Coordinates of C-alpha atoms in Angstrom, one line a residue:
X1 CA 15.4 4.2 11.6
X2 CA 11.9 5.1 10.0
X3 CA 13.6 6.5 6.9
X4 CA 16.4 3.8 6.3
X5 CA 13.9 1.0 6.8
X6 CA 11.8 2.6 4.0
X7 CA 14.7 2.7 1.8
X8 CA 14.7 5.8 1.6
X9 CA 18.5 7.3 2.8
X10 CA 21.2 7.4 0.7
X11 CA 23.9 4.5 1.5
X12 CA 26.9 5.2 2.0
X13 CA 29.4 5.4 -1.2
X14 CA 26.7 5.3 -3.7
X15 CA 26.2 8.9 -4.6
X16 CA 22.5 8.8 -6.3
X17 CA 22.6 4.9 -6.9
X18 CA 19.1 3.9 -5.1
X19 CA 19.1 1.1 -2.6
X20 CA 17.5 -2.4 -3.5
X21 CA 19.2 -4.2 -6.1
X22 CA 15.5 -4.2 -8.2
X23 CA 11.9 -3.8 -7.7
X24 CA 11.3 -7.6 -6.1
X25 CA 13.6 -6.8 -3.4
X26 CA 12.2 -3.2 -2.4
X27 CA 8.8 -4.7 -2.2
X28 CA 10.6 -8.1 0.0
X29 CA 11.6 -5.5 1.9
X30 CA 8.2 -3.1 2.1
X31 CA 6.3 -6.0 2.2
X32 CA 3.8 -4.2 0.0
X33 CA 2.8 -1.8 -2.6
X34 CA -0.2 0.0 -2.6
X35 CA -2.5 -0.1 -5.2
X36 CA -4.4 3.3 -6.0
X37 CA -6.3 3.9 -9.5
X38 CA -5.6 8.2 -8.9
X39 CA -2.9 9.1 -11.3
X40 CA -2.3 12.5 -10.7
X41 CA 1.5 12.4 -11.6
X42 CA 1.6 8.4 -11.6
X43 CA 0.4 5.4 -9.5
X44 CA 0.9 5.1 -6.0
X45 CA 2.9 1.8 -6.8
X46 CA 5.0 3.0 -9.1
X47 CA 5.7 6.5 -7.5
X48 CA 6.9 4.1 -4.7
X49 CA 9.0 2.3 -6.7
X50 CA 10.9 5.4 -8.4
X51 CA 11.4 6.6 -5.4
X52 CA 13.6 4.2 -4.1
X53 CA 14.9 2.9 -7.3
X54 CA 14.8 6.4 -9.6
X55 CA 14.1 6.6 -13.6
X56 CA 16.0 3.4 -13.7
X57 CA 12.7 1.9 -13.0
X58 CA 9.7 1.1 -15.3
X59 CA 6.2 0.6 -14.8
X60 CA 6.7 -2.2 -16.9
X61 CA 8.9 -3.5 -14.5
X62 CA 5.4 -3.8 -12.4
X63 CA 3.4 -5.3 -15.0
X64 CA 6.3 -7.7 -16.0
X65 CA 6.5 -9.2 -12.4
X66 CA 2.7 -8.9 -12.1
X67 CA 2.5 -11.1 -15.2
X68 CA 5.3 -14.1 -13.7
X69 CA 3.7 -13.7 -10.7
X70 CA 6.7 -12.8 -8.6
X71 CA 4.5 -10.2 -7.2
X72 CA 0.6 -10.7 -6.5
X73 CA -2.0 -8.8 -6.0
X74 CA -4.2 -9.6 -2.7
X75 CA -7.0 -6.6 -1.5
X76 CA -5.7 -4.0 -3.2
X77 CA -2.0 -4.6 -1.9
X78 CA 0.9 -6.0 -4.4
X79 CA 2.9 -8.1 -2.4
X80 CA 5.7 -11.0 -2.9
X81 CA 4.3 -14.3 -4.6
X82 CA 6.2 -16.2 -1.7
X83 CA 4.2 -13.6 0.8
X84 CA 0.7 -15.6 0.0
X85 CA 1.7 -18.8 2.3
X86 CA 1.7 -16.2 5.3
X87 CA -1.9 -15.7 4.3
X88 CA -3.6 -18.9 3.7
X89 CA -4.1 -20.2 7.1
X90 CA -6.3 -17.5 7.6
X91 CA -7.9 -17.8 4.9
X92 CA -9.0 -21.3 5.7
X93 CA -10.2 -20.1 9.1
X94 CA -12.1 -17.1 7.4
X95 CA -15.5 -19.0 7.6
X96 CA -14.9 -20.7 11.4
X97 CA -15.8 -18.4 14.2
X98 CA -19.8 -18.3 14.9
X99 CA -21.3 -15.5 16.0
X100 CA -20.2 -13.9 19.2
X101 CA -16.4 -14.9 18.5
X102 CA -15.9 -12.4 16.1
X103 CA -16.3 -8.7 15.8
X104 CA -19.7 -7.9 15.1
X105 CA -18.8 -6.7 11.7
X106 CA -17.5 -9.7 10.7
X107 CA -20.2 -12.2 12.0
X108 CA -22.6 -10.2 9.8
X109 CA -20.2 -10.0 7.0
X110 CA -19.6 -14.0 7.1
X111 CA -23.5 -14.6 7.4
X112 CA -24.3 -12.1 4.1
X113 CA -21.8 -15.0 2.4
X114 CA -23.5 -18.4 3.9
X115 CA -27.2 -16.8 3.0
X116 CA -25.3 -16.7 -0.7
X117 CA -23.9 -19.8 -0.8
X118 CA -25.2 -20.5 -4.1
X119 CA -24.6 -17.1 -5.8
X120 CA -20.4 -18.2 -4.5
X121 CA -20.7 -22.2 -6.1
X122 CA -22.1 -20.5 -8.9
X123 CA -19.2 -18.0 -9.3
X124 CA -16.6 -20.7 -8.8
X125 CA -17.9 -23.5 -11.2
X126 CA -18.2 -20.1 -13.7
X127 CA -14.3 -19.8 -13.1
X128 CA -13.8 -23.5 -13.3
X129 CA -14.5 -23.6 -16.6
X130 CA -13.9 -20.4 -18.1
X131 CA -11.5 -18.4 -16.0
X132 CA -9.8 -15.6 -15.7
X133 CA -13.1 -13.5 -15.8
X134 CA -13.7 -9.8 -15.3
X135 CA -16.3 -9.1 -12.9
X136 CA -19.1 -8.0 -15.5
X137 CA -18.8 -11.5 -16.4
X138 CA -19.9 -13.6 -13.4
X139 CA -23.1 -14.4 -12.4
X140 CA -25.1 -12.8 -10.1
X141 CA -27.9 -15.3 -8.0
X142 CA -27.6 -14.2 -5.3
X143 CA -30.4 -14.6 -3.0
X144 CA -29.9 -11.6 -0.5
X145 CA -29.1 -8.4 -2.0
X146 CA -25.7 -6.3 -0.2
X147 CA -26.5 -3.5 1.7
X148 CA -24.4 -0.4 2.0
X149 CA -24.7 3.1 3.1
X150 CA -21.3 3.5 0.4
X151 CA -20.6 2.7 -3.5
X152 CA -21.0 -1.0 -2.8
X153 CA -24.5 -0.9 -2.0
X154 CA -26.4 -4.0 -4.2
X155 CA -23.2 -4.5 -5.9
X156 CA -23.1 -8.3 -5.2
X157 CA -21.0 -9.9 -7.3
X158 CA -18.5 -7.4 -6.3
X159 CA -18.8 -7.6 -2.8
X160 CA -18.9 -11.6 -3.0
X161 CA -15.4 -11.6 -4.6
X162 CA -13.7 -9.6 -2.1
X163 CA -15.0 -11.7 0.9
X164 CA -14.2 -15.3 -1.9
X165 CA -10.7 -13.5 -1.7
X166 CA -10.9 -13.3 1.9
X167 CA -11.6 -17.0 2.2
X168 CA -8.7 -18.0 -0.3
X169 CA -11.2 -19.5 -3.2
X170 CA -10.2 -16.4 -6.2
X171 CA -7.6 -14.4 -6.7
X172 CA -6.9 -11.7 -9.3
X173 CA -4.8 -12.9 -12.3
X174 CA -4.1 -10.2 -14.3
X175 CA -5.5 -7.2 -15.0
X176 CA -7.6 -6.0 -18.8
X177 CA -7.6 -2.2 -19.2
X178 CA -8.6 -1.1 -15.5
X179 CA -10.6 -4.3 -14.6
X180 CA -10.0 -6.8 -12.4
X181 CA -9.5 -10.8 -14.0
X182 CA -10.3 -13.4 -11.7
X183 CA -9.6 -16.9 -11.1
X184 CA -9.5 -19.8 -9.1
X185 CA -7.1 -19.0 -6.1
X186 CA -5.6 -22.7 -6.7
X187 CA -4.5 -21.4 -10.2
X188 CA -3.1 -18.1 -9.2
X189 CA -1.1 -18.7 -5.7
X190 CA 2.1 -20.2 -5.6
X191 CA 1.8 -23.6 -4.3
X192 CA 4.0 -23.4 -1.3
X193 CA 3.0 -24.8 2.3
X194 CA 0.7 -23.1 4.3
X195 CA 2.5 -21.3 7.1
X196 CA 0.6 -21.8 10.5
X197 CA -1.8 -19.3 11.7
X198 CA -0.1 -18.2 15.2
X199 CA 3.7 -18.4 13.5
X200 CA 2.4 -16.5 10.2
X201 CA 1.0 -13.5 12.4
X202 CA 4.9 -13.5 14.2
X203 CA 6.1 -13.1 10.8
X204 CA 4.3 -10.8 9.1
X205 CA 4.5 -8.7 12.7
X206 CA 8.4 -9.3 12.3
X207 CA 8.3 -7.9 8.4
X208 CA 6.4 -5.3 9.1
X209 CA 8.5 -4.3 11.9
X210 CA 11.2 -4.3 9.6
X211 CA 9.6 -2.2 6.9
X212 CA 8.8 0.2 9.4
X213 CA 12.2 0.8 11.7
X214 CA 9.5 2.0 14.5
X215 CA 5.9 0.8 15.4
X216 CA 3.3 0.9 18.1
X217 CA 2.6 -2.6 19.5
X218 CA -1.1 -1.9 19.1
X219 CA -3.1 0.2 17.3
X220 CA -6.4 1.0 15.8
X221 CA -7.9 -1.8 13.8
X222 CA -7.0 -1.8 9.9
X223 CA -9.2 -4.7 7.7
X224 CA -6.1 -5.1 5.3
X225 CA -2.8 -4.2 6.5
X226 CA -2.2 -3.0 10.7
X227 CA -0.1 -0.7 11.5
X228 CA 0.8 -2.0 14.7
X229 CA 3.9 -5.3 15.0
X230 CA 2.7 -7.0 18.4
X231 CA 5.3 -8.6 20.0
X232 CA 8.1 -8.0 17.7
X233 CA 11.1 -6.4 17.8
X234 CA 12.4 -4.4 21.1
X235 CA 10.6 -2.4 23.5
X236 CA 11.8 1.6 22.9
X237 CA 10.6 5.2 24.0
X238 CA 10.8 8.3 21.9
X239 CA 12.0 11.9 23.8
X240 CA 9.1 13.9 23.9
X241 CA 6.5 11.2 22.6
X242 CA 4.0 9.3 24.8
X243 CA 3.9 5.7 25.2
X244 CA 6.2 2.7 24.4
X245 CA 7.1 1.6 20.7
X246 CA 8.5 -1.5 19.1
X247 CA 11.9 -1.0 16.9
X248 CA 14.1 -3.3 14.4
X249 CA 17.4 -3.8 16.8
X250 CA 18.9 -5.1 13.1
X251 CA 18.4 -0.8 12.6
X252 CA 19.9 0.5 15.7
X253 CA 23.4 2.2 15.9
X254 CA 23.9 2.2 12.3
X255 CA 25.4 5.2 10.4
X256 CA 22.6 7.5 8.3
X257 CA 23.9 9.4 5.0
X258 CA 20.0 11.1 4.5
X259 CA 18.9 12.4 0.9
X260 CA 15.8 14.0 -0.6
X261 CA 12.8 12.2 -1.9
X262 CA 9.3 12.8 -3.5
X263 CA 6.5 10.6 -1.8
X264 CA 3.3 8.8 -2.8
X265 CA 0.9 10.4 -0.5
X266 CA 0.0 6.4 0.3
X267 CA 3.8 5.9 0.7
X268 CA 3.9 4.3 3.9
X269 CA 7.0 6.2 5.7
X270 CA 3.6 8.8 6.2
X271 CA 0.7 6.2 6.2
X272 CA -0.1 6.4 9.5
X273 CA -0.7 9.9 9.8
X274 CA -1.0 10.2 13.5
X275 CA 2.9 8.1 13.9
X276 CA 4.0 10.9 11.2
X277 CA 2.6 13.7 13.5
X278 CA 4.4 11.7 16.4
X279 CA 7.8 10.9 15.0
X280 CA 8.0 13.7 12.4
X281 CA 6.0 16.5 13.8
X282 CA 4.6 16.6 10.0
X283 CA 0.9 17.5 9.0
X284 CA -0.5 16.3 5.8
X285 CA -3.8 15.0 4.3
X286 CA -4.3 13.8 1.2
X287 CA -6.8 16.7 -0.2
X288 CA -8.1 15.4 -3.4
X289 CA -11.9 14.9 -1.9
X290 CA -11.4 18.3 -0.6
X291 CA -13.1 21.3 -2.3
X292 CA -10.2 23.6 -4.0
X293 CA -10.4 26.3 -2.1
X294 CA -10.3 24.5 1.1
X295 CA -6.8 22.5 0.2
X296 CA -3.8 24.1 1.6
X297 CA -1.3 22.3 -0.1
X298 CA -2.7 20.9 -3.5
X299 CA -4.8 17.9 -5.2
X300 CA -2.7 15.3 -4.8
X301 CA 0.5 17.1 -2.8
X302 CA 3.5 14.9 -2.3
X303 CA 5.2 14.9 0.8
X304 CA 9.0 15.9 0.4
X305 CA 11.5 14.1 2.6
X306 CA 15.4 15.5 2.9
X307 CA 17.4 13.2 5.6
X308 CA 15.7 12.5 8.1
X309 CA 13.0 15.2 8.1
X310 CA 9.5 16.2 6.4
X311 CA 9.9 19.1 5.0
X312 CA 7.1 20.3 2.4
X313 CA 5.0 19.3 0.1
X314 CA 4.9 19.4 -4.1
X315 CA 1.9 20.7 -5.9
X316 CA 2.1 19.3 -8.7
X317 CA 0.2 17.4 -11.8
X318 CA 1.3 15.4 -14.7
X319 CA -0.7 16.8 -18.2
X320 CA 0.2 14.6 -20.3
X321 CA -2.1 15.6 -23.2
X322 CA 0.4 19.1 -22.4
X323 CA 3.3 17.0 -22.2
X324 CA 4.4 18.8 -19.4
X325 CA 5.2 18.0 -15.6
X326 CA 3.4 21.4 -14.2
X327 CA 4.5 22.5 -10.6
X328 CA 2.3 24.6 -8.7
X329 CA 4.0 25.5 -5.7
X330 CA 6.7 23.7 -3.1
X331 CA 5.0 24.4 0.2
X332 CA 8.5 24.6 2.6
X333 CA 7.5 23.7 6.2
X334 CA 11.0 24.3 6.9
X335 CA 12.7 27.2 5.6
X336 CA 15.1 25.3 2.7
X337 CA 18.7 26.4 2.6
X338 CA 21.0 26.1 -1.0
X339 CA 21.7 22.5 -0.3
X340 CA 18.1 21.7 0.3
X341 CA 16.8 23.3 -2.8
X342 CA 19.1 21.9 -5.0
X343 CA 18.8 18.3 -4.1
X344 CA 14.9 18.9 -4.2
X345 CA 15.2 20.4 -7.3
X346 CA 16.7 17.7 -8.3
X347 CA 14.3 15.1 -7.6
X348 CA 11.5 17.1 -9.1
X349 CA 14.1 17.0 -12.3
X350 CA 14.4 12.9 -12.3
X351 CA 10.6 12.7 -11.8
X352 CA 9.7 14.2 -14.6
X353 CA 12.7 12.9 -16.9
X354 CA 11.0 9.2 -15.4
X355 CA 7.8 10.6 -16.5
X356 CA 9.2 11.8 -20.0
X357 CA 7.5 15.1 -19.4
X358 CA 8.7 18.7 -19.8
X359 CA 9.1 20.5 -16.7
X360 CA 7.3 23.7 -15.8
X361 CA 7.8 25.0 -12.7
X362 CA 5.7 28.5 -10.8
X363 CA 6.2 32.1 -11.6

């Protein structure tokens, strides 16, 4: 169920077709894209995309749909345009709760914005008139510096944005190069009515339940996108796994013709990396911030899938000054048979034909 509701089997009768009908409707049905700036072998976003809809897809494809704004981009997540009326209710509430009805977190968080007030009409007036705007070009007044133990310490304008986002006042409108262009939220999101707060959250609960197959009701707290559905769904117990789980009945008793696939190491069939341990019995960390010699399976390894099991990883890195797809090593966690090879070969093939690279491969 976790596989098919990623769009990631193989239906039925359409040999190496790839499910979806275009990139719109595998993001409808993901709900999201990830955005990561690490380009190892490509984008998180677009590795996504080809590997549900193969070399037929283009990045452009992306930017195209970024650009008409069937997709948007909200906190570092591409999602449907229509998607942003199951947002704005929230928004609106952002600024509500005082202190003491919100996490302690947030209270301080909505506070560092009020003692800025100015420093945010100043930013908005700046877009009012001259937007879209990269950061670099937006005033900075504000009153009380951010502080951060991280990369965002005293980076105010920065940090301002994200929480304006939050509160539905700017929105990113495009992208220049690698920087961010922002604008008035009101000239960005579709102007469709605001979904309720209460029936939003049973929606986007619902969707992600579908883009999922199989969820925990709750979970550990995630700022931008849970991993845990709520009510939705059905009630369902895995042999051998602790605790109760919420599935998509619309996934149940349905026939499963499995494939192989490369993953975005942010793909979300292995997001949650303690469900994938739970579900899969799969290990994996993203080892980029490790040191070399401590990474077992390679900078930026991506997880192989064939049917319904994880079975490996791929070492491998796209040098394009080189030209050249270079593989480092296929790390088996299962021992892979003739028919396993081949159809992993196979997608290590299409990758780099997508990426219009030569293919190298170990020894």
């Amino acid at each position: 169920m976790a596989v098919r509701a990623q769009l990631l089997d193989r239906p039925p009768l359409l040999d190496r077709q790839r499910p979806g009908g275009g990139l719109l409707d595998v993001v409808r049905q993901l709900t999201l894209l990830q955005i990561d700036p690490v380009a190892a072998i490509a984008p998180s976003a677009d590795l996504v995309a080809w590997s549900r809809l193969g070399s037929a897809y283009s990045p452009a494809d992306l930017d195209i749909a970024l650009k008409d704004r069937t997709l948007l981009e909200l906190r570092a997540m591409i999602r449907p345009g229509e998607d942003l009326a199951l947002y704005r209710a929230d928004m609106a509430s952002w600024d509500e709760a005082e202190r003491g009805e919100l996490p302690g977190w947030r209270a301080s968080q909505r506070d560092w914005v009020r003692a800025n007030d100015g420093c945010r009409l100043d930013i908005l007036d700046r877009l009012g008139s001259s937007g879209p705007l990269p950061t670099r070009n937006l005033p900075d007044s504000c009153q009380v510096p951010w502080r951060s133990t991280g990369w965002t310490n005293n980076r105010n304008v920065t940090q301002l944005l994200e929480f304006m986002v939050r509160r539905g006042e700017v929105a990113i409108a495009g992208r220049l190069g690698g920087d961010r262009l922002w604008d008035l939220a009101s000239r960005v999101y579709p102007d469709d009515p605001v979904v309720p707060r209460e029936e939003a959250l049973r929606i986007r609960n619902e969707r992600r339940l579908r883009a999922l197959g199989i969820a925990r009701a709750r979970g550990p707290e995630c700022p931008v996108e849970p991993a845990d559905v709520g009510e939705a769904g059905e009630p369902a117990v895995v042999e051998g796994v602790k605790g109760t789980w919420r599935v998509d009945p619309s996934l149940l008793d349905q026939p499963f013709s499995g494939r192989a696939a490369l993953l975005s190491p942010f793909d979300r069939l292995i997001h949650d990396r303690k469900r994938t341990v739970e579900l899969f019995e799969f290990d994996y960390q993203l080892e980029m911030y490790k040191p070399a010699a401590k990474r077992r399976w390679g900078y930026f390894a991506l997880p192989i899938l064939y049917a319904d099991r994880l079975v490996g990883k791929l070492d491998a890195t796209a040098d394009r000054n080189a030209g050249v797809l270079r593989v480092d090593a296929i790390h088996q966690d299962l021992p892979f048979d003739k028919t396993m090879t081949a159809a992993v070969q196979g997608e290590i093939k299409d990758l780099a034909h997508w990426l219009e690279l030569d293919l190298t491969l170990p020894g």
